[in-house]
Tab-separated table of C-alpha atoms in Angstrom:
chain	number	residue	atom	x	y	z
A	1	MET	CA	-0.078	0.022	0.138
A	2	GLN	CA	1.184	3.358	-0.789
A	3	ARG	CA	1.352	6.119	2.125
A	4	TRP	CA	1.089	9.952	1.161
A	5	ARG	CA	0.954	12.696	3.343
A	6	GLY	CA	-0.442	15.808	1.582
A	7	LEU	CA	-1.917	15.848	-1.734
A	8	GLU	CA	1.907	17.201	-3.103
A	9	ALA	CA	2.883	13.668	-2.470
A	10	VAL	CA	0.254	12.084	-4.681
A	11	PRO	CA	2.576	10.629	-7.570
A	12	THR	CA	2.799	12.764	-10.889
A	13	GLY	CA	0.422	10.809	-13.308
A	14	TRP	CA	-1.885	9.212	-11.081
A	15	GLY	CA	-4.873	7.804	-12.799
A	16	ARG	CA	-8.531	7.310	-11.928
A	17	SER	CA	-9.463	5.767	-8.458
A	18	VAL	CA	-12.123	4.939	-6.267
A	19	VAL	CA	-11.907	6.828	-2.898
A	20	THR	CA	-13.355	6.871	0.505
A	21	VAL	CA	-12.929	9.849	2.868
A	22	GLY	CA	-13.105	10.240	6.649
A	23	VAL	CA	-11.410	10.213	9.685
A	24	PHE	CA	-11.556	6.636	10.059
A	25	ASP	CA	-10.302	6.611	13.755
A	26	GLY	CA	-10.768	2.898	15.187
A	27	VAL	CA	-11.546	1.467	11.823
A	28	HIS	CA	-14.336	0.234	13.571
A	29	ARG	CA	-16.851	-2.515	11.992
A	30	GLY	CA	-18.572	0.518	10.336
A	31	HIS	CA	-15.330	1.913	8.756
A	32	GLN	CA	-14.582	-1.462	7.629
A	33	ARG	CA	-17.795	-2.129	5.577
A	34	LEU	CA	-17.591	1.390	4.078
A	35	ILE	CA	-13.523	0.534	3.133
A	36	GLY	CA	-14.752	-2.578	1.951
A	37	ARG	CA	-17.447	-1.218	-0.199
A	38	ALA	CA	-14.712	0.872	-1.803
A	39	VAL	CA	-12.272	-1.820	-2.241
A	40	GLU	CA	-15.010	-3.807	-3.965
A	41	ARG	CA	-16.219	-0.887	-6.371
A	42	ALA	CA	-12.505	-0.334	-7.225
A	43	GLY	CA	-11.965	-4.350	-7.891
A	44	GLN	CA	-15.190	-4.176	-10.181
A	45	ARG	CA	-13.646	-1.043	-12.184
A	46	GLY	CA	-10.133	-2.290	-12.218
A	47	LEU	CA	-8.761	0.850	-10.309
A	48	PRO	CA	-6.838	1.574	-7.253
A	49	ALA	CA	-8.802	2.214	-3.875
A	50	VAL	CA	-7.682	5.302	-2.094
A	51	LEU	CA	-8.401	6.250	1.522
A	52	VAL	CA	-8.249	9.522	2.569
A	53	THR	CA	-7.822	10.463	6.192
A	54	PHE	CA	-6.934	13.422	8.304
A	55	ASP	CA	-4.435	14.425	10.791
A	56	PRO	CA	-4.598	16.224	13.334
A	57	HIS	CA	-8.447	15.147	14.123
A	58	PRO	CA	-10.507	18.078	12.443
A	59	ALA	CA	-12.381	18.724	16.173
A	60	GLU	CA	-8.960	19.950	17.273
A	61	VAL	CA	-8.559	22.603	14.669
A	62	VAL	CA	-12.182	23.623	14.311
A	63	ARG	CA	-12.693	23.566	18.362
A	64	PRO	CA	-9.003	23.938	19.748
A	65	GLY	CA	-8.641	21.672	22.769
A	66	SER	CA	-11.489	19.301	21.956
A	67	HIS	CA	-9.335	16.626	20.599
A	68	PRO	CA	-11.325	13.204	20.956
A	69	ALA	CA	-9.422	10.411	22.435
A	70	ARG	CA	-7.514	8.810	19.851
A	71	LEU	CA	-8.440	5.197	19.442
A	72	THR	CA	-5.636	4.464	16.871
A	73	THR	CA	-2.281	6.012	15.929
A	74	LEU	CA	-1.788	6.997	12.030
A	75	PRO	CA	0.464	4.208	11.703
A	76	ARG	CA	-1.892	1.596	13.235
A	77	ARG	CA	-4.905	3.213	10.870
A	78	ALA	CA	-2.745	2.500	7.775
A	79	GLU	CA	-1.772	-0.874	8.946
A	80	LEU	CA	-5.548	-1.649	9.648
A	81	VAL	CA	-6.665	-0.417	6.124
A	82	SER	CA	-3.999	-2.183	4.205
A	83	ALA	CA	-5.294	-5.406	5.513
A	84	LEU	CA	-8.755	-4.433	4.190
A	85	GLY	CA	-7.061	-4.102	0.464
A	86	VAL	CA	-6.780	-0.535	0.431
A	87	ASP	CA	-4.144	0.639	-2.320
A	88	ALA	CA	-3.243	4.257	-1.158
A	89	PHE	CA	-3.270	5.887	2.252
A	90	CYS	CA	-3.580	9.562	2.156
A	91	VAL	CA	-3.221	11.844	5.228
A	92	LEU	CA	-4.545	15.269	4.774
A	93	PRO	CA	-3.066	17.893	7.267
A	94	PHE	CA	-6.094	19.222	8.519
A	95	THR	CA	-5.154	23.036	8.920
A	96	PRO	CA	-7.388	26.285	9.403
A	97	GLU	CA	-6.824	26.863	5.850
A	98	LEU	CA	-8.195	23.389	4.984
A	99	ALA	CA	-11.064	23.766	7.325
A	100	ARG	CA	-12.220	26.722	5.549
A	101	THR	CA	-12.180	25.178	2.094
A	102	GLU	CA	-15.545	25.430	0.674
A	103	PRO	CA	-17.212	21.977	-0.274
A	104	ALA	CA	-17.292	22.431	-4.150
A	105	GLU	CA	-13.439	23.582	-3.889
A	106	PHE	CA	-12.631	20.444	-1.737
A	107	ALA	CA	-14.221	18.286	-3.940
A	108	HIS	CA	-12.520	19.509	-7.063
A	109	GLU	CA	-8.801	19.850	-5.525
A	110	VAL	CA	-8.737	16.659	-3.718
A	111	LEU	CA	-11.191	14.377	-5.489
A	112	VAL	CA	-10.737	15.536	-9.069
A	113	GLU	CA	-7.514	17.246	-9.562
A	114	ARG	CA	-5.310	14.940	-7.298
A	115	LEU	CA	-7.294	11.764	-6.872
A	116	HIS	CA	-9.291	11.711	-10.255
A	117	ALA	CA	-12.068	10.065	-8.259
A	118	ALA	CA	-14.221	7.797	-10.626
A	119	ASP	CA	-16.186	6.617	-7.605
A	120	VAL	CA	-16.455	8.323	-3.933
A	121	VAL	CA	-17.709	5.768	-1.106
A	122	VAL	CA	-18.693	7.625	1.899
A	123	GLY	CA	-21.195	7.223	5.048
A	124	ARG	CA	-24.603	8.595	5.116
A	125	ASN	CA	-23.370	10.819	7.882
A	126	PHE	CA	-20.405	12.178	6.113
A	127	THR	CA	-19.990	15.962	5.926
A	128	PHE	CA	-17.378	18.070	4.337
A	129	GLY	CA	-16.047	21.742	3.568
A	130	HIS	CA	-16.289	24.863	5.646
A	131	LYS	CA	-18.352	24.466	8.637
A	132	ALA	CA	-19.461	21.070	7.781
A	133	ALA	CA	-21.963	22.816	4.934
A	134	GLY	CA	-21.283	19.746	2.638
A	135	ASP	CA	-23.328	16.210	2.884
A	136	VAL	CA	-24.063	13.160	0.994
A	137	ALA	CA	-26.573	15.324	-1.194
A	138	LEU	CA	-24.324	17.912	-2.092
A	139	LEU	CA	-21.375	15.679	-2.789
A	140	THR	CA	-23.709	13.569	-5.504
A	141	ARG	CA	-24.631	16.919	-6.958
A	142	LEU	CA	-20.960	17.916	-7.247
A	143	GLY	CA	-20.281	14.468	-8.671
A	144	GLN	CA	-22.832	15.093	-11.453
A	145	ARG	CA	-20.813	18.022	-12.313
A	146	PHE	CA	-17.643	16.977	-12.003
A	147	GLY	CA	-18.048	13.162	-13.348
A	148	PHE	CA	-17.619	11.055	-10.444
A	149	GLY	CA	-20.210	8.615	-8.732
A	150	VAL	CA	-21.134	8.881	-5.393
A	151	GLU	CA	-22.358	6.203	-2.952
A	152	GLY	CA	-23.519	6.697	0.904
A	153	LEU	CA	-23.614	3.855	3.124
A	154	GLU	CA	-25.899	3.471	5.896
A	155	LEU	CA	-24.301	3.048	9.278
A	156	ILE	CA	-23.963	-0.218	10.824
A	157	THR	CA	-26.338	-0.844	13.985
A	158	ASP	CA	-26.678	-3.618	16.418
A	159	ASP	CA	-29.490	-4.029	18.976
A	160	GLY	CA	-30.283	-0.537	18.335
A	161	ILE	CA	-26.654	0.661	18.951
A	162	THR	CA	-24.845	2.445	16.229
A	163	PHE	CA	-21.236	1.560	15.872
A	164	SER	CA	-19.370	4.963	15.768
A	165	SER	CA	-16.071	6.445	17.103
A	166	THR	CA	-17.862	8.258	19.780
A	167	TYR	CA	-19.693	5.264	20.987
A	168	ILE	CA	-16.582	3.189	21.119
A	169	ARG	CA	-14.758	6.261	23.001
A	170	ALA	CA	-17.830	5.812	25.606
A	171	CYS	CA	-17.142	2.336	26.043
A	172	ILE	CA	-13.533	2.523	26.626
A	173	ASP	CA	-13.963	5.637	28.815
A	174	ALA	CA	-16.373	3.318	31.098
A	175	GLY	CA	-14.092	0.385	31.138
A	176	ASP	CA	-16.273	-1.492	29.058
A	177	VAL	CA	-13.327	-3.133	26.664
A	178	ASP	CA	-15.764	-6.147	25.699
A	179	ALA	CA	-18.426	-3.471	24.197
A	180	ALA	CA	-15.410	-1.587	22.493
A	181	ALA	CA	-13.936	-4.848	20.935
A	182	ALA	CA	-17.454	-5.883	19.772
A	183	ALA	CA	-17.795	-2.625	17.788
A	184	LEU	CA	-14.592	-2.471	16.689
A	185	GLY	CA	-14.275	-6.104	15.533
A	186	ARG	CA	-11.203	-6.647	17.624
A	187	PRO	CA	-9.834	-5.660	21.353
A	188	HIS	CA	-8.996	-2.169	21.723
A	189	ARG	CA	-5.074	-1.252	21.616
A	190	VAL	CA	-2.925	1.177	23.457
A	191	GLU	CA	0.397	1.899	22.006
A	192	GLY	CA	3.639	3.235	23.476
A	193	VAL	CA	7.173	3.030	24.565
A	194	VAL	CA	8.121	1.100	27.577
A	195	VAL	CA	9.986	3.353	30.260
A	196	HIS	CA	11.426	3.144	33.712
A	197	GLY	CA	8.803	3.332	36.367
A	198	ASP	CA	9.048	3.352	40.329
A	199	ARG	CA	10.135	-0.227	40.229
A	200	ARG	CA	7.486	-1.004	42.999
A	201	GLY	CA	6.084	-3.896	40.922
A	202	ARG	CA	9.385	-5.844	41.029
A	203	GLU	CA	9.590	-5.321	44.877
A	204	LEU	CA	5.886	-7.032	44.947
A	205	GLY	CA	7.232	-10.077	42.941
A	206	PHE	CA	5.123	-8.550	39.977
A	207	PRO	CA	7.712	-6.684	37.464
A	208	THR	CA	5.688	-4.462	35.151
A	209	ALA	CA	6.219	-2.539	31.946
A	210	ASN	CA	5.027	0.831	32.147
A	211	LEU	CA	3.916	2.329	29.155
A	212	ALA	CA	4.502	6.161	28.085
A	213	THR	CA	1.570	6.771	25.547
A	214	ALA	CA	0.958	9.845	22.983
A	215	PRO	CA	-1.345	12.539	23.989
A	216	PHE	CA	-4.989	12.035	23.520
A	217	THR	CA	-4.745	8.312	23.594
A	218	ALA	CA	-7.918	6.492	24.426
A	219	LEU	CA	-6.987	5.062	28.021
A	220	PRO	CA	-9.552	2.449	29.407
A	221	ALA	CA	-11.145	3.446	32.762
A	222	ASP	CA	-8.903	3.029	35.800
A	223	GLY	CA	-8.802	-0.699	36.951
A	224	VAL	CA	-7.287	-3.964	36.083
A	225	TYR	CA	-7.301	-5.840	32.538
A	226	ALA	CA	-6.579	-9.242	31.158
A	227	GLY	CA	-4.938	-8.477	27.470
A	228	LEU	CA	-2.089	-9.121	25.278
A	229	PHE	CA	1.352	-7.448	25.412
A	230	GLU	CA	2.457	-7.138	21.592
A	231	ILE	CA	6.101	-6.818	20.847
A	232	LYS	CA	8.227	-8.032	18.022
A	233	ASP	CA	5.327	-9.999	16.318
A	234	ARG	CA	4.837	-11.686	19.775
A	235	ALA	CA	1.514	-11.805	21.676
A	236	LEU	CA	2.079	-12.458	25.475
A	237	PRO	CA	-0.637	-12.853	28.102
A	238	ALA	CA	-0.358	-9.620	30.443
A	239	ALA	CA	-2.276	-8.245	33.427
A	240	ILE	CA	-2.635	-4.598	32.710
A	241	SER	CA	-3.214	-2.014	35.471
A	242	VAL	CA	-4.528	1.432	34.594
A	243	GLY	CA	-4.652	3.884	37.335
A	244	THR	CA	-2.833	5.921	40.087
A	245	ASN	CA	-1.755	3.177	42.395
A	246	PRO	CA	-4.136	4.429	45.381
A	247	THR	CA	-2.356	1.908	47.661
A	248	PHE	CA	0.494	4.195	47.729
A	249	SER	CA	-1.055	7.310	47.431
A	250	GLY	CA	-0.273	7.703	43.741
A	251	LYS	CA	-1.088	10.765	41.797
A	252	VAL	CA	-0.038	10.301	38.242
A	253	ARG	CA	-2.152	7.912	35.898
A	254	THR	CA	-0.238	5.189	34.690
A	255	VAL	CA	-0.514	2.009	32.125
A	256	GLU	CA	1.270	-0.835	33.548
A	257	ALA	CA	1.516	-4.601	32.221
A	258	TYR	CA	2.777	-7.411	34.162
A	259	VAL	CA	3.670	-10.149	31.275
A	260	LEU	CA	2.739	-13.610	32.666
A	261	ASP	CA	5.844	-16.016	32.788
A	262	VAL	CA	8.445	-13.920	31.048
A	263	ASP	CA	11.282	-12.080	32.550
A	264	GLU	CA	12.561	-9.774	29.922
A	265	ASP	CA	13.826	-6.210	29.816
A	266	PHE	CA	11.510	-4.432	27.761
A	267	TYR	CA	12.696	-0.805	28.525
A	268	GLY	CA	12.766	1.558	25.178
A	269	PHE	CA	10.852	-0.918	23.158
A	270	GLU	CA	7.974	0.091	21.382
A	271	VAL	CA	4.851	-2.246	22.378
A	272	ALA	CA	1.064	-2.525	22.068
A	273	LEU	CA	-1.438	-3.636	24.948
A	274	ASP	CA	-4.502	-5.256	23.730
A	275	PHE	CA	-7.239	-4.762	26.314
A	276	VAL	CA	-9.386	-7.857	26.121
A	277	HIS	CA	-11.382	-8.169	29.624
A	278	ARG	CA	-11.927	-5.894	32.238
A	279	LEU	CA	-11.128	-7.749	35.783
A	280	ARG	CA	-12.254	-5.061	38.203
A	281	GLY	CA	-11.814	-1.452	39.234
A	282	GLN	CA	-9.027	0.543	40.648
A	283	GLU	CA	-9.035	-0.237	44.594
A	284	ARG	CA	-7.078	1.049	47.449
A	285	PHE	CA	-5.814	-1.568	49.781
A	286	THR	CA	-5.362	-1.381	53.707
A	287	ASP	CA	-1.937	-3.017	53.037
A	288	VAL	CA	0.744	-4.377	50.805
A	289	THR	CA	-0.289	-8.007	51.736
A	290	ALA	CA	-3.702	-7.478	50.802
A	291	LEU	CA	-2.590	-5.810	47.491
A	292	VAL	CA	-0.224	-8.543	46.612
A	293	GLU	CA	-2.947	-11.222	47.306
A	294	GLN	CA	-5.092	-9.597	44.971
A	295	MET	CA	-2.908	-9.320	42.467
A	296	HIS	CA	-2.083	-13.075	42.543
A	297	ARG	CA	-6.074	-13.657	42.138
A	298	ASP	CA	-5.789	-11.127	39.282
A	299	VAL	CA	-2.917	-12.990	37.526
A	300	ALA	CA	-4.831	-16.516	37.896
A	301	ARG	CA	-8.374	-14.800	36.549
A	302	THR	CA	-6.349	-13.314	33.274
A	303	ARG	CA	-4.793	-16.988	32.702
A	304	GLU	CA	-8.304	-18.341	32.788
A	305	LEU	CA	-9.868	-15.669	30.458
A	306	LEU	CA	-6.873	-15.630	27.940
A	307	ALA	CA	-7.004	-19.438	27.902
A	308	ARG	CA	-10.627	-19.616	26.606
């Protein structure tokens, strides 16, 4: 899959293509259906499928300080859409200038002049252009003017719940990683670099890898989770703690993973944590002995859940 940042990175002489546009944070089941349809139409036409996304999140530019919690990093997003069959991943820097672009200008400059769209596939709730003035109906009219087809897909729902990035963020914020996984089609993943912590876990017999995560990362609610520790194509079972360590009067929120049955030095490595099940909420224990006893129960429960 080709990866482009900015329209200037589109190769000279790029021919016609089928394009899908959106933030695609999470690449959840609704996004997967949308992307799959674009790839299908591209295959029918014998054309490449191009996915256009934005960085940073448009909300951060339109309403500074309101950046939604990020479900996926850009590299992870690219990895996921590549697996879905996308041929080119185009990231448009979302600037104040782009935010002020009128819908017709966006369609002409991005979809027609640069990507030579034959078809455009978007969700039915898709908006674009200055103050989100453009919608699927306007995009369809612009397609008739500029010579590209438009398909707007309905959003995926399950038991009355619409799968959206907003819904998934709410699930993660509440610690309901099972519901988030159902909407994502896979466990929620948090990525970061392993850094030095206070080494308290090692003193207690549970050495942990402490993750430094990027700003705006969507972290699950404080608590303990069963999950997977991904490093160098290895997926290792782990008990994961998110919180402030109230038993030790902690103030800083941390993400720590105790990797089961592995004694390795992970410092400095980029790793990923997949949150599979929530074991319990964050607790303050009366003493260290009670904490260690609970940690043993957490590890046993982690083994049990991940073995299923």
